[in-house]
XYZ file of C-alpha atoms in Angstrom:
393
model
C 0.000 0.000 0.000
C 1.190 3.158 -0.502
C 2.433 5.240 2.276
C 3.228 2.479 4.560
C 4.844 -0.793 4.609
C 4.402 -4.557 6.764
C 8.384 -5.096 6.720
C 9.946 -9.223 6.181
C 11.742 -9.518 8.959
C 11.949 -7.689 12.553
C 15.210 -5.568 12.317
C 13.172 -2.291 12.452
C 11.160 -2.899 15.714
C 9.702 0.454 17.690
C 11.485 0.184 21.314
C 9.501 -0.830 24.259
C 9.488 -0.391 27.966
C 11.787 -2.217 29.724
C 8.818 -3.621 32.494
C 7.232 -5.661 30.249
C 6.975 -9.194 30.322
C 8.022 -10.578 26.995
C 5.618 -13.413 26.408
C 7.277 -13.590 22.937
C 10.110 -12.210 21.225
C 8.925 -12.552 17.338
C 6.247 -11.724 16.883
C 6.660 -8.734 20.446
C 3.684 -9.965 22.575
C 3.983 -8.295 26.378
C 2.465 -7.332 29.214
C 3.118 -4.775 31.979
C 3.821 -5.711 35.820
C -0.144 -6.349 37.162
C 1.163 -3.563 39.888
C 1.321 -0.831 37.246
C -2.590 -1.281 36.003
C -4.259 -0.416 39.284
C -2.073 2.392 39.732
C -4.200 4.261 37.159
C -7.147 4.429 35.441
C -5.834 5.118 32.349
C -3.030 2.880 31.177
C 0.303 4.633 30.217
C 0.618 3.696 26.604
C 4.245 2.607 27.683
C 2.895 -0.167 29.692
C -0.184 -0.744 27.624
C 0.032 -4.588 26.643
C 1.448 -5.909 23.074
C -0.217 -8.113 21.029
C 1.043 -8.521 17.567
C 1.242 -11.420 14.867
C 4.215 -10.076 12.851
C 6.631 -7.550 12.354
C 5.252 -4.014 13.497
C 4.594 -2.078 9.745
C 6.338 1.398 8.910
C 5.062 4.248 7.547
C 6.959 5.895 4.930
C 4.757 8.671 3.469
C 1.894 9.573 5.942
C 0.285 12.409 2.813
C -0.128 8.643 0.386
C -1.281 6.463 2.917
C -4.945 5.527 2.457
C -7.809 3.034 2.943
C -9.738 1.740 0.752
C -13.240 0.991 1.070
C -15.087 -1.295 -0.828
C -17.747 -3.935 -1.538
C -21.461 -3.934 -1.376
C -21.907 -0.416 -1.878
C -21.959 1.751 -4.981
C -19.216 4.136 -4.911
C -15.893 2.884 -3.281
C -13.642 5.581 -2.059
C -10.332 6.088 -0.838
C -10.189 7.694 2.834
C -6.925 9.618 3.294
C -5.920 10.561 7.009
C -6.877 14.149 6.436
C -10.401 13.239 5.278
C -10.528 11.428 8.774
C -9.584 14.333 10.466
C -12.240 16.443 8.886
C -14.395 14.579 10.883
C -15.783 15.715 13.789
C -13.465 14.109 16.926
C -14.505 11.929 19.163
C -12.634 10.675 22.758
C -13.501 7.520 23.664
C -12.011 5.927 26.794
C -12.241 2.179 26.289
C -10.588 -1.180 27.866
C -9.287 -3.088 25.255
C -8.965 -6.907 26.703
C -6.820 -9.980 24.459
C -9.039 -13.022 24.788
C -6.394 -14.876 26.404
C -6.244 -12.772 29.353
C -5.096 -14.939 32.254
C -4.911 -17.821 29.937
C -1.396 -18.764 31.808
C -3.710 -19.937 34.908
C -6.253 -22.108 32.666
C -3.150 -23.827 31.479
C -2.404 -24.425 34.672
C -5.781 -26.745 35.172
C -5.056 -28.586 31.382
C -2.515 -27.751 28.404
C -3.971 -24.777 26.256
C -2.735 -23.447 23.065
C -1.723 -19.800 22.745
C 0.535 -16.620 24.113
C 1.238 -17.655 27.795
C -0.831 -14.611 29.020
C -0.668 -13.709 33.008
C -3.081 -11.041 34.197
C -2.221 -7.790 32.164
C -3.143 -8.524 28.594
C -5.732 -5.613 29.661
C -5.286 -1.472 29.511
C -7.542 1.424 29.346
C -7.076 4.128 27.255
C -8.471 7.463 26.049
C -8.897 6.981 22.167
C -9.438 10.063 19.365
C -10.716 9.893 16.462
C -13.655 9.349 13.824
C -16.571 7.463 14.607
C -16.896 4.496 12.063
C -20.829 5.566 11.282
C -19.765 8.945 10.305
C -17.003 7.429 7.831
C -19.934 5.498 6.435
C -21.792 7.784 5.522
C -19.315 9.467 3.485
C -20.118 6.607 1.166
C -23.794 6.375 1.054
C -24.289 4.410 4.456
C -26.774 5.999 6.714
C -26.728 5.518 10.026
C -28.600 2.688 11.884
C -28.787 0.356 8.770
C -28.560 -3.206 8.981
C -28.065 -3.809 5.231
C -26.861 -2.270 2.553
C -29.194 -2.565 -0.893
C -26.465 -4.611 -2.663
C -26.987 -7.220 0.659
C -24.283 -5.955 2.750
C -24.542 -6.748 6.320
C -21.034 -7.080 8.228
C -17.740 -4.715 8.040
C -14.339 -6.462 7.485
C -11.441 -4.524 8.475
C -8.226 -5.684 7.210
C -4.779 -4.826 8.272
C -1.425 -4.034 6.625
C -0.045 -6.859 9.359
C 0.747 -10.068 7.628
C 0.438 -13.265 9.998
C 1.716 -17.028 9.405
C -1.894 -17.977 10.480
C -3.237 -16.035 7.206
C -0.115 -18.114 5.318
C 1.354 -14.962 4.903
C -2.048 -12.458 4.127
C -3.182 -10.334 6.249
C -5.134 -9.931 9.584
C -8.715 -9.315 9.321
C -11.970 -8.862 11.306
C -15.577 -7.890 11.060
C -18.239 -6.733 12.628
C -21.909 -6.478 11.972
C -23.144 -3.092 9.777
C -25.412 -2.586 12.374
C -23.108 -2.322 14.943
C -20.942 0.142 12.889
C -23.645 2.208 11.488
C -24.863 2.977 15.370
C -23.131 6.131 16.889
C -24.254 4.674 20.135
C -21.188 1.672 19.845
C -18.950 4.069 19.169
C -16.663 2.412 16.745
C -13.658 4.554 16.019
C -11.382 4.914 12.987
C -8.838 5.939 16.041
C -5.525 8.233 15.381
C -5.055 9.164 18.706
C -4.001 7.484 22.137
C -4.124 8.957 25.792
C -4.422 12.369 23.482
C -1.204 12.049 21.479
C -0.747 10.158 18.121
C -0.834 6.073 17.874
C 2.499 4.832 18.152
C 3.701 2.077 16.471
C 3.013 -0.950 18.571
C -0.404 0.560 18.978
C -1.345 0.703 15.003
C 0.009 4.230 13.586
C -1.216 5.662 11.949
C -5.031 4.303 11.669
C -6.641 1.154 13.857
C -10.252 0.459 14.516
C -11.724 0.536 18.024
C -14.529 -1.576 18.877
C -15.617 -0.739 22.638
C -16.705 -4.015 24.648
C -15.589 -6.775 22.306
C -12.263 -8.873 22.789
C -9.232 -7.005 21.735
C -8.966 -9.270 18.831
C -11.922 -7.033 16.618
C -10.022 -3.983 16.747
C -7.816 -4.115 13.822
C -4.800 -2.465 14.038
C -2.915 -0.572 11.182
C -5.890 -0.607 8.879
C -5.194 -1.613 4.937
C -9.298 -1.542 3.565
C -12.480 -1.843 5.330
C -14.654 -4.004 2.858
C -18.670 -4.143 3.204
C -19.338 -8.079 2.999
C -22.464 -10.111 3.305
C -21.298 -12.440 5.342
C -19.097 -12.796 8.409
C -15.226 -12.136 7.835
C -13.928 -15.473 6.997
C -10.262 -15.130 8.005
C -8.746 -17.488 10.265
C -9.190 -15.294 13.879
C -12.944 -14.873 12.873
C -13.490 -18.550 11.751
C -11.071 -20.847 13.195
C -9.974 -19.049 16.630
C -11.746 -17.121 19.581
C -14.309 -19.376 19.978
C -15.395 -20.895 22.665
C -15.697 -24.073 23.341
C -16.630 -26.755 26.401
C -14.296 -28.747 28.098
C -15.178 -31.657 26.258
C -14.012 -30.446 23.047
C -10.171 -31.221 22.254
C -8.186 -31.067 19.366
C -9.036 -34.143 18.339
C -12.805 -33.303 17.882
C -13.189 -29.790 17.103
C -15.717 -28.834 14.705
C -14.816 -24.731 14.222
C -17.899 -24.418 12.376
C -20.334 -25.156 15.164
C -19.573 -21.692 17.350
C -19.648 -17.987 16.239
C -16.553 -15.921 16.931
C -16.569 -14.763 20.192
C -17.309 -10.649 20.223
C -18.524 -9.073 23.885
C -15.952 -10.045 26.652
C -17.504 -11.518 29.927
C -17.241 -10.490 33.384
C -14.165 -9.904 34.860
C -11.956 -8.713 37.771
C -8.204 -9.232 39.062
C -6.061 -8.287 42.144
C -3.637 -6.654 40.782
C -1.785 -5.071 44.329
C -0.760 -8.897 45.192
C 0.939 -11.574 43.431
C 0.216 -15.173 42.634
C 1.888 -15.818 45.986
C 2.743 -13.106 48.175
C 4.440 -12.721 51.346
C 3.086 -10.028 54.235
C 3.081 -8.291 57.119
C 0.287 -9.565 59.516
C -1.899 -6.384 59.619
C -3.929 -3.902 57.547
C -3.307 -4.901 53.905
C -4.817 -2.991 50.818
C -6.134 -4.777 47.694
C -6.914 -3.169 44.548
C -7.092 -4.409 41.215
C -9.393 -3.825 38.013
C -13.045 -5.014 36.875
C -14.566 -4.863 33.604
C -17.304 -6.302 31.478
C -18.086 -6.096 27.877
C -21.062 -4.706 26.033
C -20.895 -1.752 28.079
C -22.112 -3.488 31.010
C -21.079 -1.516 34.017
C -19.636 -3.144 37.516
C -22.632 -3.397 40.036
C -20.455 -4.970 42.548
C -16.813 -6.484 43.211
C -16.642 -8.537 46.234
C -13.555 -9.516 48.336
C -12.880 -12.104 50.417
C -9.791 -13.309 52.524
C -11.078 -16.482 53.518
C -10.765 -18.137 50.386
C -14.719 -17.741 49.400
C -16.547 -18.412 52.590
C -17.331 -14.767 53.497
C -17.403 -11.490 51.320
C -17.043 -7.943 51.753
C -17.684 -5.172 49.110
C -14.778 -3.366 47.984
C -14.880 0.612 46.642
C -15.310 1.009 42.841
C -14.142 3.977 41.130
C -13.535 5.400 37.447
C -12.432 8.900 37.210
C -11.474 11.454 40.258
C -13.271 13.233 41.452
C -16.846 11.627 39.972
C -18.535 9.103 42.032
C -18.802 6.172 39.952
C -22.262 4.569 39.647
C -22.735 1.561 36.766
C -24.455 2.557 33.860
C -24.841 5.949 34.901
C -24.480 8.777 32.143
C -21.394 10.320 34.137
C -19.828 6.985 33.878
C -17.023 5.591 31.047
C -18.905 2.569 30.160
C -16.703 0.842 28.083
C -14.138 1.243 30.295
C -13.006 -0.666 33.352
C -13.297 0.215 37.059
C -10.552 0.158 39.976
C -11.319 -1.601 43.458
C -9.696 -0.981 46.840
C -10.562 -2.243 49.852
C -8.421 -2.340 53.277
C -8.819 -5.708 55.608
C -6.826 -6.896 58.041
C -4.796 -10.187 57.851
C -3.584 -11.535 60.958
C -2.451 -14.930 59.133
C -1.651 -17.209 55.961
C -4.802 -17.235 53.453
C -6.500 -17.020 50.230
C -7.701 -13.859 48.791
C -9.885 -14.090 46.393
C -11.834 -11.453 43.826
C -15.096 -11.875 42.242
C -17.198 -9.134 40.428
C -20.839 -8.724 39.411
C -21.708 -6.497 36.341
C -24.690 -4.387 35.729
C -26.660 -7.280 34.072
C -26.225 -9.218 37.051
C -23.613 -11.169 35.672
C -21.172 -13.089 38.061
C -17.697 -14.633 37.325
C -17.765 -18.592 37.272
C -15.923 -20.017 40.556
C -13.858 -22.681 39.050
C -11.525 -22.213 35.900
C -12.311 -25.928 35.449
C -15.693 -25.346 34.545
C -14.347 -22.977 31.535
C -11.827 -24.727 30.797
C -11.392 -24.683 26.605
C -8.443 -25.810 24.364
C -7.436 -21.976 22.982
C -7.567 -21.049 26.817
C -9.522 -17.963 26.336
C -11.870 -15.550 28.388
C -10.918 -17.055 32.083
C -12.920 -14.991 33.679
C -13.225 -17.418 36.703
C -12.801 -15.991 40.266
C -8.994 -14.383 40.677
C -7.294 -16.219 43.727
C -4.209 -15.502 45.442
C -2.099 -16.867 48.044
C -0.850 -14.671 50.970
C 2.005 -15.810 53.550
C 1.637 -13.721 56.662
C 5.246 -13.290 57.915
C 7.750 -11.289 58.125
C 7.986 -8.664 54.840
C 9.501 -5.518 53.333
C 5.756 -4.679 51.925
């Protein structure tokens, strides 16, 4: 394409924080420390997780590059970044969640296939730019439509990243038309980060946003958005994030008999402790993050430090300053909330995290009962060991 370039090899690589857990070298997949994402509500891009399939693309020419969109529509066009930013702007503050999130601790129950995730392949951010249904109708799509009149009736978004799982094409995702035609979703054609320009890692110089859905439907680097009747039918849509029961294996799979996983459940983490902690006996803080997709607020996140027999309700809260109250207009709602509560340990236990979104949805107790062979969306109850001793905390 012109403008900008998905390179062979990985000799020109943006640098990166020196924090971050490399869960792989090539392609860079990382994650910050789990103490750096309750530390603020919205994620330093520095320590905002990684998740690529190839070598990160280069722009050479930012006045040529352009997308192309096509399809089921009667006049394609070519959108250049300054017809973008003719647009009106919009800020968006949206948690972006990878599927595999905590996928390390599934693995742990039975062997799972994928990036060995921990509990940070998670990050808020503020996000600028155009929203998707204005883009559309620059091209004859008004909002709110469900179909175009040539039968179009999902948006593939296709990326200048080349994968091995695409035998060398390119990464690709869709949505439905509805979803993308509604300002209310608030799909972005997003230029800007935490109010400065997408770097690199993060898909400079154009990616899509698409609040409440896995991390994997938000294309980064964007090539062409293509109006399609069906479903994308590249390999992440079709023959990955899906989920399965435990009973399926790789031995049985049928990909064709689930739909690609879109809204993200549930979930919360501790992010103040680790896996296994040591501590003073005494007044101990734990905060962490909870989040559900759809836009689903957080009712509730409830603490306990007796390993699930008794509960107390921690403190939610967004942005300071604003009291934050699910699925209230004053509230980010695609965007995560911090806990805190303080208890007092006197000995060795389990803490344990659980949270309750605005639809009354609960995380599932056991990972074992979620258990599936990509390892994705453990959203089961976050545990952690503490060891009440002697400590430096």
């Amino acid at each position: 394409m012109p403008g900008i370039k998905g390179p062979s090899d990985y000799s020109q690589e943006p640098p990166r924080h020196p924090s971050l857990q490399i869960n792989s070298k090539v392609p860079f997949n990382a994650e910050p420390p789990r103490s750096a994402l309750a530390s603020s509500y919205v994620t330093p891009v520095d320590l905002f997780y990684k998740r690529n399939h190839g070598p990160i693309p280069l722009v050479d020419d930012i006045d040529r590059y352009c997308v192309d969109i096509c399809g089921l529509i009667r006049t394609p066009k070519k959108l250049y970044m300054r017809d973008v930013r003719m647009l009106p702007k919009y800020n968006v503050t949206a948690t972006l969640q990878c599927a595999g999130n905590r996928r390390t601790a599934m693995s742990k129950t039975r062997k799972v296939r994928g990036v060995g995730w921990d509990v940070s392949a998670i990050g808020n951010a503020v996000w600028g730019g155009a929203k998707l249904a204005d883009v559309l109708e620059l091209i004859g799509i008004p909002k709110l439509t469900c179909s175009t009149q040539s039968g179009g009736k999902h948006v593939e978004f296709v990326s200048i990243d080349k994968c091995k799982e695409e035998n060398g094409g390119p990464y690709k995702a869709s949505i439905p038309l509805s979803q993308a035609t509604n300002p209310e979703a608030d799909v972005l054609l997003a230029y800007e980060m935490n109010e400065e320009p997408l770097n690199r890692d993060h898909g400079y110089p154009l990616r899509v946003i698409v609040p409440g859905v896995i991390g994997a439907r938000s294309v980064k680097w964007l090539d062409s958005i293509n109006i399609i009747a069906e479903e994308c039918q590249g390999f992440f849509m079709q023959k990955d994030y899906k989920m399965f029961p435990p009973s399926v294996d790789w031995d049985n799979i049928n990909w064709s008999t689930r739909r690609p996983q879109m809204d993200f459940p549930v979930q919360s983490v501790i992010c103040s402790l680790e896996d296994v902690q040591s501590i003073k006996p005494g007044k101990v803080t734990i905060s962490g993050y909870a989040v559900s997709g759809g836009g689903r607020g957080i009712e509730r996140v409830d603490i306990s430090i007796d390993g699930g027999k008794t509960w107390l309700e921690a403190s939610r809260s967004q942005k300071t300053g604003v009291p934050y109250i699910a699925d209230h207009v004053s509230s980010d709602k695609w965007a995560w909330v911090l806990f805190e509560v303080t208890v007092d340990i006197p000995c060795s236990t389990e803490i344990v995290a659980k949270a309750v979104d605005s639809a009354a949805n609960v995380q599932p107790e056991n990972v074992q009962d979620i258990w599936n062979l990509r390892g994705i969306l453990n959203t089961s109850w976050h545990r952690v060991q503490v060891r009440a001793g002697h400590s430096n905390m």
